[in-house]
Short mmCIF file of N, CA and C in Angstrom, two decimals:
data_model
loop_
_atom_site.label_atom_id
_atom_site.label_comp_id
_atom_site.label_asym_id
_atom_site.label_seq_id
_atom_site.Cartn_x
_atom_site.Cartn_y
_atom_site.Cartn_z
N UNK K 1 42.67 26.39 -8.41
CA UNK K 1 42.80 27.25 -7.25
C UNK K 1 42.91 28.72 -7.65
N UNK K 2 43.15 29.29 -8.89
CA UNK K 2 43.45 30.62 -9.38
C UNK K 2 42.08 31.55 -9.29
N UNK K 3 42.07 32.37 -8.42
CA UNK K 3 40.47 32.81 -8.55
C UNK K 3 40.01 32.73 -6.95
N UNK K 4 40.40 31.57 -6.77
CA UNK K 4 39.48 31.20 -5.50
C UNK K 4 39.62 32.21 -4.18
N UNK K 5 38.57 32.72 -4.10
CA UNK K 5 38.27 34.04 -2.63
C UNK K 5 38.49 33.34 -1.59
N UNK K 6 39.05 34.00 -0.38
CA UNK K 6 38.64 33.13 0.60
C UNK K 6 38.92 34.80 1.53
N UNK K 7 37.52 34.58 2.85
CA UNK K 7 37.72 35.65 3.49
C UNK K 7 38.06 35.15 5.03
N UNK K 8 39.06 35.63 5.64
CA UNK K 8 39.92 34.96 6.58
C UNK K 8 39.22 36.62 7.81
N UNK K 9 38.80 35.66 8.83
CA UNK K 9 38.25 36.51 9.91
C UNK K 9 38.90 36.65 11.47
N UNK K 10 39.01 37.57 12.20
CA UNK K 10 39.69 37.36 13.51
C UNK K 10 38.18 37.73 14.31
N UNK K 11 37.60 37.21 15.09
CA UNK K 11 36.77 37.37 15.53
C UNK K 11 36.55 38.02 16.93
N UNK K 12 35.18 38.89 17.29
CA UNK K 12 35.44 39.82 18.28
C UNK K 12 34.43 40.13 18.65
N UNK K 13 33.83 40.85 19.58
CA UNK K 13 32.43 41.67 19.96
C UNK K 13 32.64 43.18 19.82
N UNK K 14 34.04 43.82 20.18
CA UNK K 14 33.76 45.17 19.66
C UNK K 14 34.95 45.23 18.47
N UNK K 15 35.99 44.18 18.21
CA UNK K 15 36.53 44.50 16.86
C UNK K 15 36.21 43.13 16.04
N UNK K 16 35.90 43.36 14.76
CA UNK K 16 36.06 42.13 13.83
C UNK K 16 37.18 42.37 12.67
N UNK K 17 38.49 41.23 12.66
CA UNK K 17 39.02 42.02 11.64
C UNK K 17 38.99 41.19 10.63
N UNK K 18 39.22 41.09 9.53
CA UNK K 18 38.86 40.54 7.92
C UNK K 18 39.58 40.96 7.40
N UNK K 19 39.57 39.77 6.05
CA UNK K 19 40.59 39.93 5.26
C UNK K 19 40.29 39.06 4.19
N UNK K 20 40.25 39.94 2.51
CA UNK K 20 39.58 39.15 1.72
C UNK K 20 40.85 39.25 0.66
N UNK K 21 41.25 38.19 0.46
CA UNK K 21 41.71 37.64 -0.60
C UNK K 21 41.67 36.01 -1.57
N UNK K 22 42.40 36.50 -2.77
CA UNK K 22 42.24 35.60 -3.79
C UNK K 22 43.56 35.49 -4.67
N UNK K 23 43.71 34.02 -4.62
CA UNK K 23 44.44 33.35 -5.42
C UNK K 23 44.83 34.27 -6.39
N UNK K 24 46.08 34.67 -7.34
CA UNK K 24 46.26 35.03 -8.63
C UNK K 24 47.35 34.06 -8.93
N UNK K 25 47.57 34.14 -10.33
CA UNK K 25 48.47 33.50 -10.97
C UNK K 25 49.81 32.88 -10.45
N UNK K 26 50.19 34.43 -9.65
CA UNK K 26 51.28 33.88 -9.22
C UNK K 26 51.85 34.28 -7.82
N UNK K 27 50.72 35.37 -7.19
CA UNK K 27 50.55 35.62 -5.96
C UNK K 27 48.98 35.53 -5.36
N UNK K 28 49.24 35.67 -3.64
CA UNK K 28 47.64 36.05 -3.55
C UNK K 28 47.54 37.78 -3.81
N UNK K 29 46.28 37.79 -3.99
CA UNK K 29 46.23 38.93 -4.21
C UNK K 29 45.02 39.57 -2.87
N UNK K 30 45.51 40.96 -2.26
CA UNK K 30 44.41 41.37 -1.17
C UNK K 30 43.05 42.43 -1.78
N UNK K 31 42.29 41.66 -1.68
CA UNK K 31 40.89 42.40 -2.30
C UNK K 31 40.36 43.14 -1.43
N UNK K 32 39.96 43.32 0.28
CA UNK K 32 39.58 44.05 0.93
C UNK K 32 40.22 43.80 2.35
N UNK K 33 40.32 44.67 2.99
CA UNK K 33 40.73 44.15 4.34
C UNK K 33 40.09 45.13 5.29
N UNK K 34 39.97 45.13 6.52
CA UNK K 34 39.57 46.59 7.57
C UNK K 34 39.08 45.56 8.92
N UNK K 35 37.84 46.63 9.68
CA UNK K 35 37.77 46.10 10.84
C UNK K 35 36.44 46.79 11.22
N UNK K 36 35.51 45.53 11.39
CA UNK K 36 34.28 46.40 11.76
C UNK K 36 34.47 46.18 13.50
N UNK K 37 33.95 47.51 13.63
CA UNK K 37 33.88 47.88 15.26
C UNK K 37 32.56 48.35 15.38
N UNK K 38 32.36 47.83 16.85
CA UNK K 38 31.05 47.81 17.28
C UNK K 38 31.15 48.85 19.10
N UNK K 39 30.44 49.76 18.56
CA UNK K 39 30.58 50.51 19.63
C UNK K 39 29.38 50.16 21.38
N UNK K 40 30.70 50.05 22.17
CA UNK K 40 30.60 49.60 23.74
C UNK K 40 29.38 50.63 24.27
N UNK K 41 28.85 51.34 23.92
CA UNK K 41 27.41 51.99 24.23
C UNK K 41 26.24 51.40 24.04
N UNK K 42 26.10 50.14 22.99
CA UNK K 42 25.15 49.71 22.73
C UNK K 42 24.71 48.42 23.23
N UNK K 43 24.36 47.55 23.02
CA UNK K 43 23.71 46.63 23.52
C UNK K 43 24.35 45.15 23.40
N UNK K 44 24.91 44.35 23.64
CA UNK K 44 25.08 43.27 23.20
C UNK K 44 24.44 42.69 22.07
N UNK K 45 23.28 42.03 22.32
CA UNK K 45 22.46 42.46 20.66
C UNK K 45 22.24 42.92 20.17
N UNK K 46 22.34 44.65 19.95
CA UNK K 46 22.78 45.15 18.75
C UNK K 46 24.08 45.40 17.75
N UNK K 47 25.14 45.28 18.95
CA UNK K 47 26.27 44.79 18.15
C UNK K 47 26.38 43.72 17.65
N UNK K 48 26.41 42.29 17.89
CA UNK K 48 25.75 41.19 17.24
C UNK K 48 25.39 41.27 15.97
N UNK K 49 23.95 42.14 16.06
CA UNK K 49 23.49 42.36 14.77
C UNK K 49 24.37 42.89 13.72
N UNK K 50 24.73 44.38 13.89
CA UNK K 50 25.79 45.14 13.54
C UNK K 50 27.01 44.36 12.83
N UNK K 51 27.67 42.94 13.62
CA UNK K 51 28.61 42.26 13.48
C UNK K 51 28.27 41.49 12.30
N UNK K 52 26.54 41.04 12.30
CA UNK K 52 25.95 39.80 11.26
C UNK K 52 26.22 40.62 10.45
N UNK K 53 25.10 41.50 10.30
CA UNK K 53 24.92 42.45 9.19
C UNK K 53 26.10 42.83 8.01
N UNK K 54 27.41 43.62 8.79
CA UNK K 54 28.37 44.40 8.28
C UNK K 54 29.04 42.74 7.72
N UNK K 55 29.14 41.64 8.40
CA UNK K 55 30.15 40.67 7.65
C UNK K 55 29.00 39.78 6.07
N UNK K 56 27.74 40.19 6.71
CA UNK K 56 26.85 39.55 5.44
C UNK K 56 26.88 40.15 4.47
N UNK K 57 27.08 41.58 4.95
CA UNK K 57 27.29 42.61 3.25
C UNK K 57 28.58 41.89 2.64
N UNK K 58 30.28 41.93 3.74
CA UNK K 58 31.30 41.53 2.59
C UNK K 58 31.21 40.40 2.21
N UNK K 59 30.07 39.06 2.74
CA UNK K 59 30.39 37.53 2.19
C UNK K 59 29.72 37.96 1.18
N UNK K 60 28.71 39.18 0.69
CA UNK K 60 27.63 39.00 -0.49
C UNK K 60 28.39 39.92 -1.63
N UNK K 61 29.43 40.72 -0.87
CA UNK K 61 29.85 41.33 -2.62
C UNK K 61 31.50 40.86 -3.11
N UNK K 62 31.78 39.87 -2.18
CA UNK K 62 33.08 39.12 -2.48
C UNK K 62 32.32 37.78 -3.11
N UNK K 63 31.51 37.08 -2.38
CA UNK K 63 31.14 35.31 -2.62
C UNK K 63 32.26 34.83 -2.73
N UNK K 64 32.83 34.78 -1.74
CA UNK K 64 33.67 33.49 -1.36
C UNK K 64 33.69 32.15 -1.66
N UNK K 65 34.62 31.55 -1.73
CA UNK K 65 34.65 30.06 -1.93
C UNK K 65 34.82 29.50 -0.49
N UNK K 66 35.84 30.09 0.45
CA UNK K 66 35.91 29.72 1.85
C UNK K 66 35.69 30.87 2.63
N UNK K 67 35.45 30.56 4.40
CA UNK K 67 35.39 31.41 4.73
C UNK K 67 36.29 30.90 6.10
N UNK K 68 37.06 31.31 6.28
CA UNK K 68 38.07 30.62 7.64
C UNK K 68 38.35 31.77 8.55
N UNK K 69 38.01 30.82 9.98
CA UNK K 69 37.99 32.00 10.94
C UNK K 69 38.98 31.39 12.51
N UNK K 70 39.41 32.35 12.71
CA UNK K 70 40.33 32.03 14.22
C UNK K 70 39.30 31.13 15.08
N UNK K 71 40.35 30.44 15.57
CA UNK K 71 39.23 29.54 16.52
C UNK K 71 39.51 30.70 18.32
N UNK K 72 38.46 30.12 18.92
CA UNK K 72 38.37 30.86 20.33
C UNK K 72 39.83 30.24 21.30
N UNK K 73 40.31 31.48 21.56
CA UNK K 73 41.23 31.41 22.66
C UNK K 73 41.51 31.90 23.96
N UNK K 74 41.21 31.53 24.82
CA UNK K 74 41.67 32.48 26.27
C UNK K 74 41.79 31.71 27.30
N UNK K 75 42.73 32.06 28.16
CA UNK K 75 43.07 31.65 29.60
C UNK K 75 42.40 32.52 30.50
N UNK K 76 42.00 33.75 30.38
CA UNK K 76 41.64 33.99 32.32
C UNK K 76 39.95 34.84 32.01
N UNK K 77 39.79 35.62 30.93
CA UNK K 77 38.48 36.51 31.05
C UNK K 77 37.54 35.63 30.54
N UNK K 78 36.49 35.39 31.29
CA UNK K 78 35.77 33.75 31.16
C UNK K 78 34.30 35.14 30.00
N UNK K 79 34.28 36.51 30.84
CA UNK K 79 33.20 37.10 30.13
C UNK K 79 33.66 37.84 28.56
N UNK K 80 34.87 37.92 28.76
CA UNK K 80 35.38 38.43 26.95
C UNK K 80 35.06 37.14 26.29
N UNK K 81 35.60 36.20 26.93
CA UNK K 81 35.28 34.46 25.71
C UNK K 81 33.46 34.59 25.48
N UNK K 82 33.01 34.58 26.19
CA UNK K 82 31.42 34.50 26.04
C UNK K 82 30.90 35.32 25.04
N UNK K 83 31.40 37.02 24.96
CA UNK K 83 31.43 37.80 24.14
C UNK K 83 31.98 36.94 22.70
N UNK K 84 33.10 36.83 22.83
CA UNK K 84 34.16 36.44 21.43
C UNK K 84 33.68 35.16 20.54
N UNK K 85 32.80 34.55 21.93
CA UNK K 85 32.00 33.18 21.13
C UNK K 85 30.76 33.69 20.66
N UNK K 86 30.13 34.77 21.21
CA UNK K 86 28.92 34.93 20.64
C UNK K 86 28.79 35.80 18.84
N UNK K 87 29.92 36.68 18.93
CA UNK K 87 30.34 37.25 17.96
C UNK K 87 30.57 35.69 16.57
N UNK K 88 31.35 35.04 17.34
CA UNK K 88 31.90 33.77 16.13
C UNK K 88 30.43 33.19 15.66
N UNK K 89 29.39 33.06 16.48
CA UNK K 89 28.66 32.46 16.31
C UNK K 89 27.84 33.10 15.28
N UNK K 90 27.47 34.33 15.25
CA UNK K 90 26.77 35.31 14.33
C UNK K 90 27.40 35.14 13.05
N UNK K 91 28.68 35.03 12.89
CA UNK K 91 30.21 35.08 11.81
C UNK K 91 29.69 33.90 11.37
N UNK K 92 29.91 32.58 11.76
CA UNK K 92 29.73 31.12 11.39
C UNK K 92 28.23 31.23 10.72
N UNK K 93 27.24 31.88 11.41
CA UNK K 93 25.96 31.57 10.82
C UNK K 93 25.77 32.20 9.62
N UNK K 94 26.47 33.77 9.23
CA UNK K 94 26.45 34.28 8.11
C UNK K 94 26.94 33.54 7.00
N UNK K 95 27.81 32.72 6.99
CA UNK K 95 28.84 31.57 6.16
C UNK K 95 27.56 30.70 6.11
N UNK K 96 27.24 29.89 6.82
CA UNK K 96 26.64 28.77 6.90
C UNK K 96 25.19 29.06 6.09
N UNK K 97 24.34 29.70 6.59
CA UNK K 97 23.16 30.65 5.32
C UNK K 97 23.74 30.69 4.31
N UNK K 98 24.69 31.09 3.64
CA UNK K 98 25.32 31.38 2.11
C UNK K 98 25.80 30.00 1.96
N UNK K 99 25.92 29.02 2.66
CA UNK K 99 26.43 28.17 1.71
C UNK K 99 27.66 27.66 1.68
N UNK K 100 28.85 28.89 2.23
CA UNK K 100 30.26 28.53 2.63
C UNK K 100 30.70 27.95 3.52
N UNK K 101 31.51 26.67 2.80
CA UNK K 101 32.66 26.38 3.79
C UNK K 101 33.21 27.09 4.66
N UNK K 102 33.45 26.74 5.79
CA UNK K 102 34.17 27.28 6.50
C UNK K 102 35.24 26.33 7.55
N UNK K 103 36.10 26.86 7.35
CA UNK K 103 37.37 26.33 8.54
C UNK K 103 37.74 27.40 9.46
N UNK K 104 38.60 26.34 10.29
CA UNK K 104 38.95 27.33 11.77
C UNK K 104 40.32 26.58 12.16
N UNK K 105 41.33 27.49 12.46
CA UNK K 105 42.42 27.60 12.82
C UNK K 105 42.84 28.22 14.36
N UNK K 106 44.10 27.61 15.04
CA UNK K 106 44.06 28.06 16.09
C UNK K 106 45.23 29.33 15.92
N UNK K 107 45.23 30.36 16.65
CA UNK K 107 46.24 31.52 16.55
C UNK K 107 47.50 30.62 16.56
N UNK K 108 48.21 30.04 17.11
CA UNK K 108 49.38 29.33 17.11
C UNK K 108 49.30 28.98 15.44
N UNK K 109 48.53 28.40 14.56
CA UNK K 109 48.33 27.50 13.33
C UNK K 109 48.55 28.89 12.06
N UNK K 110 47.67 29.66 12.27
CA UNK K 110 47.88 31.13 11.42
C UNK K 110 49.43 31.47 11.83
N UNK K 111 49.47 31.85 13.00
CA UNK K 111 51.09 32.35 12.89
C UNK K 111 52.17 31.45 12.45
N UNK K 112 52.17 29.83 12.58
CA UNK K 112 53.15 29.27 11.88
C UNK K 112 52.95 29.26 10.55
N UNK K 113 51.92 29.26 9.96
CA UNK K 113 51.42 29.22 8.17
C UNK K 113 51.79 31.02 7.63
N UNK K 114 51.75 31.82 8.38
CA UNK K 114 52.45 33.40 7.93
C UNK K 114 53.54 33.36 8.06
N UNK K 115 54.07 33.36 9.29
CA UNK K 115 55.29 33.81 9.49
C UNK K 115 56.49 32.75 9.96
N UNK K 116 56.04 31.14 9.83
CA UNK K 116 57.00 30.23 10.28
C UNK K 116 57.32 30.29 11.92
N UNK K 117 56.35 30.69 12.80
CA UNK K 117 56.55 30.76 14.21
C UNK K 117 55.16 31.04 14.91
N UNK K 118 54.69 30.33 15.28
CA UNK K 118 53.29 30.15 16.47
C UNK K 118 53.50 30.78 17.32
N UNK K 119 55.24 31.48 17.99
CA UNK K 119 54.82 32.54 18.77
C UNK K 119 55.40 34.24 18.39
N UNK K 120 55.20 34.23 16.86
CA UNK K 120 55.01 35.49 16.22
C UNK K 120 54.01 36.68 17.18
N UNK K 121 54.67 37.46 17.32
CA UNK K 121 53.96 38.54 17.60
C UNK K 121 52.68 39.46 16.76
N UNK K 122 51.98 40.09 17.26
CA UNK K 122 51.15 41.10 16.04
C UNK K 122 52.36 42.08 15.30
N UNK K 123 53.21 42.63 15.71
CA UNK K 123 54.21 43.35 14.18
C UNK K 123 54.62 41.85 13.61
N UNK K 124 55.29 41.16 13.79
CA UNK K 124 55.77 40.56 12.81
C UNK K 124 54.48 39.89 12.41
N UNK K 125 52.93 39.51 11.97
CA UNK K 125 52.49 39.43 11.25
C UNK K 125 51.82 40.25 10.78
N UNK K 126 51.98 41.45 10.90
CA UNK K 126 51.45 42.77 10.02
C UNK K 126 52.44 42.32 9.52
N UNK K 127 53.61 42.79 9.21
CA UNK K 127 54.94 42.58 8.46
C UNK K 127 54.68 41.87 7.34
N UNK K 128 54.66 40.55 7.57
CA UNK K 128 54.84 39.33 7.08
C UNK K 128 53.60 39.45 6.40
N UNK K 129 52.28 40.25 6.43
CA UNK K 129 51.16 40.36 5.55
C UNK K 129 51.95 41.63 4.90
N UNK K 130 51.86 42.34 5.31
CA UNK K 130 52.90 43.42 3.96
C UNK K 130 53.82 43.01 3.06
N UNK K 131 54.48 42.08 3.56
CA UNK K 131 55.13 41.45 2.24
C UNK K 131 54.90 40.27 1.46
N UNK K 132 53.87 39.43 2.57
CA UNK K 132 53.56 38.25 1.34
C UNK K 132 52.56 38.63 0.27
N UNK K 133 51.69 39.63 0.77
CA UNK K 133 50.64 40.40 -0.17
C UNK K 133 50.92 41.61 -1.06
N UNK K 134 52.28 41.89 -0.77
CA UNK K 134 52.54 42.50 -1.51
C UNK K 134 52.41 44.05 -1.43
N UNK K 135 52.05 44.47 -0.41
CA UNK K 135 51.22 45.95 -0.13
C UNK K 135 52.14 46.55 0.23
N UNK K 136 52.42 48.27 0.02
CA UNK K 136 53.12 49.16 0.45
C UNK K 136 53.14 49.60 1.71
N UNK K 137 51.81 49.42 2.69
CA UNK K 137 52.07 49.67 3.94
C UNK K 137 51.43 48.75 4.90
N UNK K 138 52.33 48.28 5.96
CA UNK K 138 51.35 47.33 7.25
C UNK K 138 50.05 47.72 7.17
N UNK K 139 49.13 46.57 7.47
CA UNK K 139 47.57 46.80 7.61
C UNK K 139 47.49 46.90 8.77
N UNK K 140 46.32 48.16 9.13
CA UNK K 140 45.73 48.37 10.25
C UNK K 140 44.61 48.67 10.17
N UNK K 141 44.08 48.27 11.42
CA UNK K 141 44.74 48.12 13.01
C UNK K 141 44.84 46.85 12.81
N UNK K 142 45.59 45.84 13.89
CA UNK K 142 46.22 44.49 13.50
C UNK K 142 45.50 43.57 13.40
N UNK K 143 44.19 44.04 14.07
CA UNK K 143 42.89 43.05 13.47
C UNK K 143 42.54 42.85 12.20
N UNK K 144 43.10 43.84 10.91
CA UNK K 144 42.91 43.50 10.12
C UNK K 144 43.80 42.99 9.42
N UNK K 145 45.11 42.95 10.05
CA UNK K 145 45.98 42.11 9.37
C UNK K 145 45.86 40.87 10.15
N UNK K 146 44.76 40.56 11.17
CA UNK K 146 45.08 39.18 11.73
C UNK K 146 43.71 38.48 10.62
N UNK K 147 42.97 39.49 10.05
CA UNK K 147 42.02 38.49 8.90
C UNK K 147 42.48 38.35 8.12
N UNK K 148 43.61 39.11 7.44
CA UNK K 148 44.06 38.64 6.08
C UNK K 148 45.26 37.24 6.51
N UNK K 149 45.63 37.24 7.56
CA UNK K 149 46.74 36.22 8.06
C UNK K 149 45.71 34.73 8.03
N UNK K 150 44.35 34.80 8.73
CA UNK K 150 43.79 33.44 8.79
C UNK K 150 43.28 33.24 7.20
N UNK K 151 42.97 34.50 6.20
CA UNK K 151 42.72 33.87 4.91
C UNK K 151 43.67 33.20 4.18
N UNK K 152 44.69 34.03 4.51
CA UNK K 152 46.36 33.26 4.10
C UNK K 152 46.69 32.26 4.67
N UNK K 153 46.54 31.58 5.52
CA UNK K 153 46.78 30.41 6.47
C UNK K 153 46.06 29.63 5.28
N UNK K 154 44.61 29.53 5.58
CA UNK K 154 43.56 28.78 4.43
C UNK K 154 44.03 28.50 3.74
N UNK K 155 44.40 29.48 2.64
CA UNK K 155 44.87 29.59 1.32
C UNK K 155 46.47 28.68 1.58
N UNK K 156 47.04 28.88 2.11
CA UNK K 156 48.40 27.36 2.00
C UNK K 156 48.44 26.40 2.25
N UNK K 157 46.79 26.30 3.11
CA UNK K 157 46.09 24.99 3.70
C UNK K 157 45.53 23.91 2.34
N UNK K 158 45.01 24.90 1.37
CA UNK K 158 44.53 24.19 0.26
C UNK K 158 45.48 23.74 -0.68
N UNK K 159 46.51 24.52 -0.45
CA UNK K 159 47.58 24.14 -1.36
C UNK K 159 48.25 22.30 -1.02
N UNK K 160 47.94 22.36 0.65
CA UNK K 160 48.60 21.57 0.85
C UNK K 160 48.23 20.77 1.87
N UNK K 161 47.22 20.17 0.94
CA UNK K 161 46.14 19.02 1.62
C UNK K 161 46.72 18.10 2.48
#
């Protein structure tokens, strides 16, 4: 398991947040994290693209071993889910072309595997990514600490088949 990448995604139509880390010796360690945004002027399919594109560059200069992504959640905006699924779908297909595994977790499942509580808030898992990773300051914006949270989820998932 020492080595092994895994890039943990929160999925979106105008934010995507990510989070690439890897196993070390004796921690994980965070290799990239941020948030591609796709600006609301353009087109549905060109953000899409924008979304393929920008996540195909980081699966090609990390190469991952996994690639684990939030599963879809919502109760009332039936047209954000349509958005949020079409985005996952672009995400899944970039993985799936390369070759990677991929898993999917529900937000309740990431927040109990970070922070020991499914109804953790976004500070307490920025937090709880600042200190299990080790970093001097909360990641932002929280989309990108919600990708490094589903790579970290993964990553204790493998530990513990």
């Amino acid at each position: 398991m020492t080595g092994t990448i895994i890039v943990g995604i929160d999925p979106g139509l105008a934010r995507v947040g990510y989070g690439v880390i890897s196993r070390g010796d004796r921690y994980p360690t965070p290799l990239a994290f941020g948030c591609i945004e796709t600006g609301s002027d353009r087109s549905t399919s060109q953000r899409l693209r924008e979304v393929y594109d920008r996540i195909s560059a980081i699966l090609d200069e990390h190469e991952p071993a996994w690639v684990a992504v939030e599963q879809l959640f919502f109760t009332r905006n039936v047209t954000s889910a349509m958005h949020v699924s079409e985005a996952r779908g672009v995400l899944l297909l970039a993985a799936e072309q390369r070759g990677i595994p991929i898993a999917e977790y529900t937000p309740n499942q990431i927040k109990q595997a970070v922070t020991g509580s499914g109804r953790a808030d976004k500070h307490q898992v920025q937090e709880m990514m600042r200190r299990l990773l080790r970093l001097q300051e909360i990641p932002k914006p929280d989309d990108a600490a919600d990708g490094l949270a589903v790579a970290l989820c993964h990553m204790n998932m493998l530990r513990y088949p």
